[in-house]
Short mmCIF file of C-alpha atoms and ligand atoms in Angstrom, two decimals:
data_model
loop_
_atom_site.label_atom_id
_atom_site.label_comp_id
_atom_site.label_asym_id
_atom_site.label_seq_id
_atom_site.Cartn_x
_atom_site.Cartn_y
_atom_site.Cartn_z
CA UNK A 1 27.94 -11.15 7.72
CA UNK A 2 28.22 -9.25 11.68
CA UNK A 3 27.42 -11.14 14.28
CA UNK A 4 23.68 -9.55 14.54
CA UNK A 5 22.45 -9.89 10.88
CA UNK A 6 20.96 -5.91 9.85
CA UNK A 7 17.84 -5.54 8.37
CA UNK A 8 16.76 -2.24 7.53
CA UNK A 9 13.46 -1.22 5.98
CA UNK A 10 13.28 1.83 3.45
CA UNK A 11 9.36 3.43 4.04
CA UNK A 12 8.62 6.59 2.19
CA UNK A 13 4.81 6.70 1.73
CA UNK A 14 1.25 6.09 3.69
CA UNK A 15 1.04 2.60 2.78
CA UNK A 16 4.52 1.42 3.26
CA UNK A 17 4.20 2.38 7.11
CA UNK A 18 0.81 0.09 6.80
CA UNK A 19 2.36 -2.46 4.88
CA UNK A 20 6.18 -2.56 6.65
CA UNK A 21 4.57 -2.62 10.62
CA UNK A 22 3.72 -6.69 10.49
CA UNK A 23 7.16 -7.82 9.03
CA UNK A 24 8.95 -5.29 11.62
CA UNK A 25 6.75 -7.13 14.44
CA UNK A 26 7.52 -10.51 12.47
CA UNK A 27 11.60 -10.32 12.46
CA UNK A 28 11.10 -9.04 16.05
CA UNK A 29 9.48 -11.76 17.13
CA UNK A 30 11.61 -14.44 15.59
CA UNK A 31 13.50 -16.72 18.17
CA UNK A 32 16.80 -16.71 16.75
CA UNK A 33 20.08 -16.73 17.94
CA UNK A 34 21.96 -14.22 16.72
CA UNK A 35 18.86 -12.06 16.68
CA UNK A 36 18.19 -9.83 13.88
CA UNK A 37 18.57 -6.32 14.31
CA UNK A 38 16.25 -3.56 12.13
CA UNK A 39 15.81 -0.24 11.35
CA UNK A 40 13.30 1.99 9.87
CA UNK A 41 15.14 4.71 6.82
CA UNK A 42 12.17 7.35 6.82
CA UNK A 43 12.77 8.75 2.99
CA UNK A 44 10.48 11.59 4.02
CA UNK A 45 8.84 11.25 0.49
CA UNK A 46 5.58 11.98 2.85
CA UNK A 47 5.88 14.26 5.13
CA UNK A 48 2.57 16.06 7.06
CA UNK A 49 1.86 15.08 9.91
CA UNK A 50 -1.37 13.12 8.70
CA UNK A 51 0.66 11.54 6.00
CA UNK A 52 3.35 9.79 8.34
CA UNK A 53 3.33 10.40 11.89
CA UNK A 54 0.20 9.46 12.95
CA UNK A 55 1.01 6.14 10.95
CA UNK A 56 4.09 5.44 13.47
CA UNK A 57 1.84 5.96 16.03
CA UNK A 58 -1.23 4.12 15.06
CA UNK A 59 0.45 1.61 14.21
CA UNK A 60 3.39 1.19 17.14
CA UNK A 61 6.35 1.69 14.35
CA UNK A 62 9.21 2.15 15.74
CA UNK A 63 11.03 5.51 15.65
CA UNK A 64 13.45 5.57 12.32
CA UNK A 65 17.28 5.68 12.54
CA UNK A 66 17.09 8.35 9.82
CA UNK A 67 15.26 10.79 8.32
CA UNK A 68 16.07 11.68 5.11
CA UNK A 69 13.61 14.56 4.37
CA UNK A 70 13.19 13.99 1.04
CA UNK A 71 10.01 15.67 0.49
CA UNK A 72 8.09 16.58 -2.90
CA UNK A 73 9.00 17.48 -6.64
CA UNK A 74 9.04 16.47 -9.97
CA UNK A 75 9.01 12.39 -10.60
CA UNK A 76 13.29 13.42 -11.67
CA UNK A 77 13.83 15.26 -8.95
CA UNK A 78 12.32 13.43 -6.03
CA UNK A 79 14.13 10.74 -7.49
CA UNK A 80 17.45 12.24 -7.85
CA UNK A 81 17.04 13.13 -3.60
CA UNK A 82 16.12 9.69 -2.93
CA UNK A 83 19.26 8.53 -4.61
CA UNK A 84 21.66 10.28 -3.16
CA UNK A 85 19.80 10.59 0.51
CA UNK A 86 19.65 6.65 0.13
CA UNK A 87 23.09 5.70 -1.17
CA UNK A 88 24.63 7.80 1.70
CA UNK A 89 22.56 6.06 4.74
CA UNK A 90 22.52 2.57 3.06
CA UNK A 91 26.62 3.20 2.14
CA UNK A 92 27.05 4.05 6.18
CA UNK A 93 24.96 1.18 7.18
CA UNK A 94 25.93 -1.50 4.97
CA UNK A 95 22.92 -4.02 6.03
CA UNK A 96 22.85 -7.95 5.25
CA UNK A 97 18.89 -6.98 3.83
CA UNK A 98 17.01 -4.17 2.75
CA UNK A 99 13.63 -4.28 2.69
CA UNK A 100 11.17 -2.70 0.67
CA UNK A 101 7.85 -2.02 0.17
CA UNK A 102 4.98 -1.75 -2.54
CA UNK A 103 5.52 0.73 -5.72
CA UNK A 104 6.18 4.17 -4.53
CA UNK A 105 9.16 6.04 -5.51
CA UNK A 106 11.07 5.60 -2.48
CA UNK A 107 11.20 1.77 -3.20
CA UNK A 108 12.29 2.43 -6.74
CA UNK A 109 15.26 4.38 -5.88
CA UNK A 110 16.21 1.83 -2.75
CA UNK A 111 16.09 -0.93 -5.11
CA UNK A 112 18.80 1.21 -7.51
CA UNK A 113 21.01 1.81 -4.61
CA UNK A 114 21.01 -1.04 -3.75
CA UNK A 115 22.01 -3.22 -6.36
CA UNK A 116 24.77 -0.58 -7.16
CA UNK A 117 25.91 -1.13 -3.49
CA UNK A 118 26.13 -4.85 -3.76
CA UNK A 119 23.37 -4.60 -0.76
CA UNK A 120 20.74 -7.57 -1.42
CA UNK A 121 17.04 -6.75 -1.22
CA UNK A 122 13.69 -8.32 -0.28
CA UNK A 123 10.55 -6.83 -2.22
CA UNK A 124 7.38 -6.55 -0.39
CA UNK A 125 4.02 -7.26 -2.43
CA UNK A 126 6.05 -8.04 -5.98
CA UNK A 127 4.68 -8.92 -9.07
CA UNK A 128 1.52 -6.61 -9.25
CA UNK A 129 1.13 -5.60 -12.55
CA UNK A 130 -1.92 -3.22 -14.07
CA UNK A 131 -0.04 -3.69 -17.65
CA UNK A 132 -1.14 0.68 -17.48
CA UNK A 133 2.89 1.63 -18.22
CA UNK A 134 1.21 5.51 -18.39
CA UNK A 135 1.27 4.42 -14.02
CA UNK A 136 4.29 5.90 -12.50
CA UNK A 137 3.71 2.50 -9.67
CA UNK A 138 3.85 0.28 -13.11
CA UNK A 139 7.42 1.79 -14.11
CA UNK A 140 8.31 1.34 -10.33
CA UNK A 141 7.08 -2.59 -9.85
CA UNK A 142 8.74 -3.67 -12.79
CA UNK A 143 12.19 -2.12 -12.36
CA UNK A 144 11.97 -2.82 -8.83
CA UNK A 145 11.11 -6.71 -9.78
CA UNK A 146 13.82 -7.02 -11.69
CA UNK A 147 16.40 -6.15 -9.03
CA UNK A 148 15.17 -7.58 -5.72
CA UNK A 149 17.00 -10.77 -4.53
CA UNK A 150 13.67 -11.78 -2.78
CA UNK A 151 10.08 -11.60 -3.90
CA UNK A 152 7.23 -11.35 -1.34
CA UNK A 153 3.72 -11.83 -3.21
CA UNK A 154 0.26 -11.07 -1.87
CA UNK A 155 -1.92 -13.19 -4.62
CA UNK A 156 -1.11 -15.64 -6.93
CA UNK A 157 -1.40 -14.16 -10.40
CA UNK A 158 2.04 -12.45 -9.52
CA UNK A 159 4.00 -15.29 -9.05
CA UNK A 160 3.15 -16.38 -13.07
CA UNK A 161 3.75 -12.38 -13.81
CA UNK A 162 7.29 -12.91 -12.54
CA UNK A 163 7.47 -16.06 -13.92
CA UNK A 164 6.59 -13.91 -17.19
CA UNK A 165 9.23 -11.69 -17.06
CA UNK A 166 12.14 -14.40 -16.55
CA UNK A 167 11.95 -13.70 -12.94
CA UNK A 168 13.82 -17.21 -11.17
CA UNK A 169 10.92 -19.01 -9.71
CA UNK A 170 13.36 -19.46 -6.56
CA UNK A 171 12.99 -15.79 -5.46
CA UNK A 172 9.59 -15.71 -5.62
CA UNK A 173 7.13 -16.53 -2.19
CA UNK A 174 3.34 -16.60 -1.50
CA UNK A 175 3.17 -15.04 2.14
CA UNK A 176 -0.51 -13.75 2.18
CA UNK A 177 -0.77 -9.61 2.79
CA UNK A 178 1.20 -7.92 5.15
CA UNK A 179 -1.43 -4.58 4.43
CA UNK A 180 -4.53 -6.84 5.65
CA UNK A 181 -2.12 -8.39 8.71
CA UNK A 182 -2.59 -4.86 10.04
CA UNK A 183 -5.82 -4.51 9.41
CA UNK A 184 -6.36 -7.80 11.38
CA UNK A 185 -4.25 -6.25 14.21
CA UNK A 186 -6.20 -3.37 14.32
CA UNK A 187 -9.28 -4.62 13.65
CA UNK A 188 -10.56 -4.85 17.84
CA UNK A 189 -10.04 -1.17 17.77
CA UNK A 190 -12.14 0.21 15.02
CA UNK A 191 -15.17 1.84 15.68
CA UNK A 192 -17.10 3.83 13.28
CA UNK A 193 -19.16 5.69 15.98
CA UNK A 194 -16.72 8.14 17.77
CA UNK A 195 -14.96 9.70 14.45
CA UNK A 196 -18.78 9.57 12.35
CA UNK A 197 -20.17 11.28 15.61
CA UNK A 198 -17.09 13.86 14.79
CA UNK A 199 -17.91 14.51 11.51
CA UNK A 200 -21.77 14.96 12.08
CA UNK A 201 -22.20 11.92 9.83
CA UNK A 202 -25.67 9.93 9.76
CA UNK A 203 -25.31 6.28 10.22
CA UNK A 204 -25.68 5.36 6.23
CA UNK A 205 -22.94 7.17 4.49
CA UNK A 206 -20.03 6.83 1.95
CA UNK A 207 -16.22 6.95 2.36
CA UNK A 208 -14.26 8.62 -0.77
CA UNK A 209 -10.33 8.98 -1.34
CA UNK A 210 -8.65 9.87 -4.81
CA UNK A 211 -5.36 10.88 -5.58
CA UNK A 212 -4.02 9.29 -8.57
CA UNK A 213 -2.69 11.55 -11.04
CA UNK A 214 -5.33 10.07 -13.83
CA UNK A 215 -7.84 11.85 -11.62
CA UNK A 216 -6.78 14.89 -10.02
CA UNK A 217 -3.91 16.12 -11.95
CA UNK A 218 -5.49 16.88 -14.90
CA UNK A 219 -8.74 20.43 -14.65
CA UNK A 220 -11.04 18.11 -17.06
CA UNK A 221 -10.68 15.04 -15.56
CA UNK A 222 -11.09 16.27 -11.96
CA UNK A 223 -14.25 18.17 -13.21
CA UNK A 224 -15.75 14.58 -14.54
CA UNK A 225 -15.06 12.67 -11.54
CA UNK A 226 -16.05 15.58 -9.35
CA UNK A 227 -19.39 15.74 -10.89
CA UNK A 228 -20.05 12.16 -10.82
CA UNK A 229 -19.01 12.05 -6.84
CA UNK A 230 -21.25 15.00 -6.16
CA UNK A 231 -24.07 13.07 -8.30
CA UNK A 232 -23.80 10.22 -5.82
CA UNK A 233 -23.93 12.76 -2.98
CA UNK A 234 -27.34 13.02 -4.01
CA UNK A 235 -28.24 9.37 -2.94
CA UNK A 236 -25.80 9.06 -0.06
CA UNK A 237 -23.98 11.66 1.82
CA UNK A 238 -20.16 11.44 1.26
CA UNK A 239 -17.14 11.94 3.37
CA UNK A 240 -13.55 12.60 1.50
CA UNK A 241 -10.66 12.94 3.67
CA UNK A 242 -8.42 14.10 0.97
CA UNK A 243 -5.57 13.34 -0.15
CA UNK A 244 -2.63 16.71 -0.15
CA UNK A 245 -1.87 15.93 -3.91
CA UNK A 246 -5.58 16.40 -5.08
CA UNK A 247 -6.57 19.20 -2.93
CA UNK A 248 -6.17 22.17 -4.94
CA UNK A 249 -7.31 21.07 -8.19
CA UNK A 250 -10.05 19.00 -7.08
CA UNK A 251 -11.59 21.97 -5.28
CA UNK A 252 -11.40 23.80 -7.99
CA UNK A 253 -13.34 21.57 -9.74
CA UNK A 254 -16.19 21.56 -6.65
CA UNK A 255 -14.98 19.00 -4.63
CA UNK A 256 -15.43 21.19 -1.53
CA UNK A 257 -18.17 20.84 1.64
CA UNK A 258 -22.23 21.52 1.19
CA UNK A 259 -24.74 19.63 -0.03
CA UNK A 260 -23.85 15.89 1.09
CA UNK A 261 -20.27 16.36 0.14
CA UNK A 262 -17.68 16.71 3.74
CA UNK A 263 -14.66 17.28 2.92
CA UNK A 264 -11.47 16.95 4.82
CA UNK A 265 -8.07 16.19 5.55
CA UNK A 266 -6.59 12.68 5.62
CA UNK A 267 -7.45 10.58 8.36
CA UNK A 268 -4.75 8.69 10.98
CA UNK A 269 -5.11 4.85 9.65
CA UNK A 270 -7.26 3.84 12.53
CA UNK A 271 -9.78 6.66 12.46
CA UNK A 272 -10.00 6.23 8.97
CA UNK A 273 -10.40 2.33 9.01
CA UNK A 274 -12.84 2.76 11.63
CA UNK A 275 -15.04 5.20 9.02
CA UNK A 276 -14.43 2.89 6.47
CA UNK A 277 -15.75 -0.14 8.71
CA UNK A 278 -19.30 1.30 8.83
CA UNK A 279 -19.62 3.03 5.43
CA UNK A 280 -22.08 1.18 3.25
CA UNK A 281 -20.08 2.03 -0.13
CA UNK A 282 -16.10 3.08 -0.52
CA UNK A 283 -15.28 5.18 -3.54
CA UNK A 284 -11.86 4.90 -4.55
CA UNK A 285 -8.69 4.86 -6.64
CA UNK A 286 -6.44 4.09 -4.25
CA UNK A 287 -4.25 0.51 -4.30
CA UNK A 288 -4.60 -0.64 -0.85
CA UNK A 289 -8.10 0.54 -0.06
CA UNK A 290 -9.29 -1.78 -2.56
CA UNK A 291 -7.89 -5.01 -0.72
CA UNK A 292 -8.91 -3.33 2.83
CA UNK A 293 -12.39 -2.93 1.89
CA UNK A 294 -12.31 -6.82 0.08
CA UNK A 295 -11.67 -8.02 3.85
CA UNK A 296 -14.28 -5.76 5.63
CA UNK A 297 -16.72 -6.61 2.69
CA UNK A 298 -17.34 -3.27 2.54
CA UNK A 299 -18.65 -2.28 -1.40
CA UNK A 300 -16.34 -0.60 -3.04
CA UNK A 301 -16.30 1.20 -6.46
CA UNK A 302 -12.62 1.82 -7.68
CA UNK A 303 -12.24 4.47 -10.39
CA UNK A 304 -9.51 3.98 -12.49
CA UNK A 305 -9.37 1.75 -16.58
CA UNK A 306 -7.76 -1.24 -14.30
CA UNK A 307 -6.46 -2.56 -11.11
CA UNK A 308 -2.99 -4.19 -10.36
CA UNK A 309 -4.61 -6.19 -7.80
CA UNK A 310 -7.50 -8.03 -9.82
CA UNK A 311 -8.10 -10.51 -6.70
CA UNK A 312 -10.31 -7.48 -4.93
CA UNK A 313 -12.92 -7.87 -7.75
CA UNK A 314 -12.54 -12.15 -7.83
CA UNK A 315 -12.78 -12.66 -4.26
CA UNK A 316 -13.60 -9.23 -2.73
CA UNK A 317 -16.56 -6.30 -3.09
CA UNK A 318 -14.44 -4.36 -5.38
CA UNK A 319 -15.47 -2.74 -9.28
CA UNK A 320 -14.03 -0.87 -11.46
CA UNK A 321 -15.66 2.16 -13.28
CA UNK A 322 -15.40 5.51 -14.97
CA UNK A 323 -16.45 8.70 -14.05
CA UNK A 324 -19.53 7.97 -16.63
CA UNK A 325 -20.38 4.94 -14.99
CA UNK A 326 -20.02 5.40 -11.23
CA UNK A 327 -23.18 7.00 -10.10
CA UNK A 328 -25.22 3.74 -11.90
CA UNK A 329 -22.28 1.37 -10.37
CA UNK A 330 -22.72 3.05 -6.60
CA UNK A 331 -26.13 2.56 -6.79
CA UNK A 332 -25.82 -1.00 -7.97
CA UNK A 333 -22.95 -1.23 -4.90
CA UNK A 334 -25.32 -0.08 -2.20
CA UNK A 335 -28.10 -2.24 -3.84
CA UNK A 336 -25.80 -5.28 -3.82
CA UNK A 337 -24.25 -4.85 -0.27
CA UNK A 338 -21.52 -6.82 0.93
CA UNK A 339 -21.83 -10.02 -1.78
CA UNK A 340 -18.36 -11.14 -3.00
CA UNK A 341 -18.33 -13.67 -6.38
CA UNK A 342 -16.57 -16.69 -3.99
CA UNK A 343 -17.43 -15.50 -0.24
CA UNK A 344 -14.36 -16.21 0.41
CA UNK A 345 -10.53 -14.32 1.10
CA UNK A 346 -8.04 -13.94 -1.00
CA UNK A 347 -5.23 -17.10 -0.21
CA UNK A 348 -3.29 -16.34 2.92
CA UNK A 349 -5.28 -13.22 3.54
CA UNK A 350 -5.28 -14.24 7.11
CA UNK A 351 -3.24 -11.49 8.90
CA UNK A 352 -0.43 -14.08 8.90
CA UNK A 353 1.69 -12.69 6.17
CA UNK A 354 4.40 -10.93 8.07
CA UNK A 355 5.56 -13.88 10.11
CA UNK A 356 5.94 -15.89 6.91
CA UNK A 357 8.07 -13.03 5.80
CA UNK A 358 9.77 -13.12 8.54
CA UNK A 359 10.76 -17.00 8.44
CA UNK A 360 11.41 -16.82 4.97
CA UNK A 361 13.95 -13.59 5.71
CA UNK A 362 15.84 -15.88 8.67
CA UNK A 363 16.54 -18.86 5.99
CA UNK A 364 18.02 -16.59 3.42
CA UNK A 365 20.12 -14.62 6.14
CA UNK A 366 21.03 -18.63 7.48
CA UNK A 367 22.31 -19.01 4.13
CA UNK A 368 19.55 -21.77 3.14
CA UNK A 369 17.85 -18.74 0.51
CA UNK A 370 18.14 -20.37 -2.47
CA UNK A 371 17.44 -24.51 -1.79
CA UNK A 372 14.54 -25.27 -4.30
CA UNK A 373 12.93 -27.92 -1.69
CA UNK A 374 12.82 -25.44 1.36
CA UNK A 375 11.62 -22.45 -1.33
CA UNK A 376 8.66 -24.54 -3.38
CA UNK A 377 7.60 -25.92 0.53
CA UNK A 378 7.26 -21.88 1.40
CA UNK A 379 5.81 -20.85 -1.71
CA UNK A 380 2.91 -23.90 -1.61
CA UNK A 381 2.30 -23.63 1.97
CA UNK A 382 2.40 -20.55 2.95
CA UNK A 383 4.40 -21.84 6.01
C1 UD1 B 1 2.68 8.59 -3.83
C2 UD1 B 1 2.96 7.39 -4.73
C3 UD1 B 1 1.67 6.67 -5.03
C4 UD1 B 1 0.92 6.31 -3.76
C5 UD1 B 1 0.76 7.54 -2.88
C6 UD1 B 1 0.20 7.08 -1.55
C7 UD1 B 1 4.87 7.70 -6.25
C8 UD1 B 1 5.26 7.92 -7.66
N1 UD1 B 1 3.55 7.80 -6.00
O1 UD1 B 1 1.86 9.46 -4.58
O2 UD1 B 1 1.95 5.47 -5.75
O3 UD1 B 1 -0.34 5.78 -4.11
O4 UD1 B 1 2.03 8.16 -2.66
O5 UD1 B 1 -0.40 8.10 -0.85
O6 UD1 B 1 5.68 7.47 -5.42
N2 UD1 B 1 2.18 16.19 -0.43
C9 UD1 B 1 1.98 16.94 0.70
N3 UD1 B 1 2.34 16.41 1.90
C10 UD1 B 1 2.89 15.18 2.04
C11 UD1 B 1 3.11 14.43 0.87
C12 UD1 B 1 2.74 14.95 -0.34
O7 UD1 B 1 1.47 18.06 0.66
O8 UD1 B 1 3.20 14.76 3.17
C13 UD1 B 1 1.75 16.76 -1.72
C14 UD1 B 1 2.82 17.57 -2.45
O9 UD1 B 1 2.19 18.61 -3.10
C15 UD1 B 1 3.34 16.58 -3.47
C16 UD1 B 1 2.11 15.76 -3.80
O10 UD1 B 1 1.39 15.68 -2.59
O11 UD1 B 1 3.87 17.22 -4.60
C17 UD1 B 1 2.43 14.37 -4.30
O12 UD1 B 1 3.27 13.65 -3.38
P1 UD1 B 1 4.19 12.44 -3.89
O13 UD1 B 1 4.76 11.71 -2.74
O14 UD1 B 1 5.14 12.92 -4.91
O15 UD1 B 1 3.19 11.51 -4.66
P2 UD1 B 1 1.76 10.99 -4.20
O16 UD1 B 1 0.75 11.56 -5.13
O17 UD1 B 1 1.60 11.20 -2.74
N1 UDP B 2 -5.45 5.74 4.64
C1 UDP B 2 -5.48 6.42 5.86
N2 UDP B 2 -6.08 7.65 5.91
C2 UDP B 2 -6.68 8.22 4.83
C3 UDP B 2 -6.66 7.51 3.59
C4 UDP B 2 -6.02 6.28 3.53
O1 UDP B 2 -4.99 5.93 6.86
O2 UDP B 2 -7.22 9.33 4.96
C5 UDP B 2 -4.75 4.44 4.59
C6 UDP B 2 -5.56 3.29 4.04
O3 UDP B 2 -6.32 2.66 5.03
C7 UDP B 2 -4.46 2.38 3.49
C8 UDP B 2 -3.41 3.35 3.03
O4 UDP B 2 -3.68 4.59 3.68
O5 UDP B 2 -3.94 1.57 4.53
C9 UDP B 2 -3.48 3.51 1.52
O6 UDP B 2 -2.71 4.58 1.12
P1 UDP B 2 -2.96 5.38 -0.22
O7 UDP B 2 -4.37 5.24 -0.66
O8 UDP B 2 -2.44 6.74 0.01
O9 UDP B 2 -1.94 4.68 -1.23
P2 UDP B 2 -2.07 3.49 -2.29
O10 UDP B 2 -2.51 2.29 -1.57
O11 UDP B 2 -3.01 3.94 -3.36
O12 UDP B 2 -0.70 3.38 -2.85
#
């Protein structure tokens, strides 16, 4: 190992920015002597302004030593530039760590890289599982799993998913949710007023986003879930700021502006936290929206068959439903309010997750990674 251990961090996609800003601040703020040094590898898997800058911004990123403009394409193809961008930039580098984040395909290809470099790897928010292998996120997790050297979990159930899958108990840590850390940190800051003000919104109104491909990639689909959203724009009035990959075929289906339906483009994370802070219902099928609004205890209806992250409906304001079912389930949601089954968070959801990370990252660079006694004492404390 150099003197200065590396750590760098690959981000590709909205909610790795979200989910990689607490363990940045984390390893930064570690006293150690030699002190870690990091760096951000932009994949440039998202690219518009709204889909990544504002995100550095927002939320005080720092700028990334390369940009590897990846962009969009096929699931092959965006693969096959993240590959090579990756193996270049990670070959040059040669880090101690790399770091990655959540299910996209950015961490996918890292993780190959990677272990065909000989470069060891830390996975942030392992062992989710929907058991859905028609996901392209479920292909991702579990291929990613398999290769990381350490696993960073957000809720229980994934450590006995690993476990499962023959993953060594060892590698596998507890550390809380690095995606609600920031939504602690930025939590002083949101205010619904200013941006619902913008938008001409009254003060009871809904927050929509959808993008998975079971929704918008397909004309019939998007036409069922379109009607159903504009059939709760009947009872509530409905903002979308929309996702790039459903925009086309989702207006063609009538998702567009008029008659209690707003539609438009994606928000920067704190204007859209702040609108999702005052709505009185969330619809979704987006991943981390569903643990955001389980800490606000904002209501949230998720559309999709199932949920990797089955803690948001056990301990948080989240459902799941169909397009069939989601104007009766919205009206049940703005009926019910903000009442969770336990009234309590999630374990560890207590914007603490990124130092853990960042302790448990220091005592596998010291060399002390893999002592059972110092691992178990991590993974049952949280500490
Ligand atoms: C990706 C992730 C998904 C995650 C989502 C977060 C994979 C396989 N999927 O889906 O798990 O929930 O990000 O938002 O990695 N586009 C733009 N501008 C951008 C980015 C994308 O216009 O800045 C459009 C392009 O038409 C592109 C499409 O969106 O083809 C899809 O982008 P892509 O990154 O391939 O997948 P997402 O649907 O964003
Ligand atoms: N988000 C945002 N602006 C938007 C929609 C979402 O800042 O217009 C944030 C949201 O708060 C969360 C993250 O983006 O932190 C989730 O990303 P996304 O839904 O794209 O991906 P997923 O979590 O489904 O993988």
């Amino acid at each position: 190992m150099r003197d200065n251990p590396l750590v760098l961090h690959v981000l590709g996609a909205r909610p790795n920015f979200v989910k990689a800003a607490p363990v940045v601040r984390g390893l930064a703020a570690l006293d150690l002597k030699p002190k870690v040094q990091q760096g951000i590898i932009h994949t440039g898997q998202h690219y518009d302004a709204l889909m990544s800058d504002v995100f550095f911004a927002d939320l005080g990123l720092p700028e990334p030593i390369a940009n590897l403009g990846v962009g969009s394409g096929t699931h092959a193809r965006q693969t096959a530039a993240l590959l090579t961008g990756l193996e270049d930039v990670v070959g040059e580098h040669r880090p101690d760590l790399v770091v990655v984040y959540g299910d996209v395909n950015s961490t996918l290809a890292a993780i190959l890289v990677c272990a065909k470099l000989g470069v060891r790897t830390a996975h942030v928010e392992a062992g989710l599982r929907s058991f859905d292998r028609t996901m392209p996120e479920e292909v991702n997790r579990i291929v990613v799993d398999a290769l990381a050297d350490i696993l960073f979990c957000t809720s229980p159930e994934a450590l006995s998913y690993l476990a499962n899958e023959g993953v060594d108990p060892r590698k596998a840590h507890l550390v809380g949710n690095p995606m609600i850390d920031s939504l602690f940190a930025a939590l002083p800051s949101l205010d619904p007023q200013p941006v619902r003000g913008r938008l001409g919104l009254p003060e009871r109104y809904a927050v929509a986003t959808l993008h998975r491909p079971g929704n918008v990639d397909d004309a019939d689909a998007a036409r069922e879930l379109v009607d159903a959203v504009r059939e709760v724009s009947r009872t509530v009035p409905i903002v979308v700021p929309l996702h790039p990959r459903g925009r086309t075929r989702l207006a063609e289906a009538g998702l567009v502006t008029g008659d209690g339906l707003t539609i438009i483009d994606p928000l920067g994370y704190l204007e859209f936290l702040s609108l999702v802070r005052g709505a009185a219902l969330v619809v979704t099928d987006s991943g981390g929206v569903q643990e955001e609004t389980t800490m606000l205890g904002v209501p949230c209806v998720t559309v999709r068959p199932n949920t990797e992250r089955p803690i948001t409906i056990t301990h948080g304001t989240n459902r799941l439903v169909t397009p069939a079912t989601l104007p009766a389930a919205a009206a049940k949601a703005l009926a019910d309010g903000s009442a969770t089954p336990t009234g309590e968070l999630p374990p560890l959801w207590d914007g603490q997750a990124g130092p853990r990370i960042a302790r448990v990252i220091a005592a596998w660079l010291r060399g002390d990674n893999l002592a059972p006694a110092a691992a178990q004492a991590v993974r049952m404390t949280g500490d």
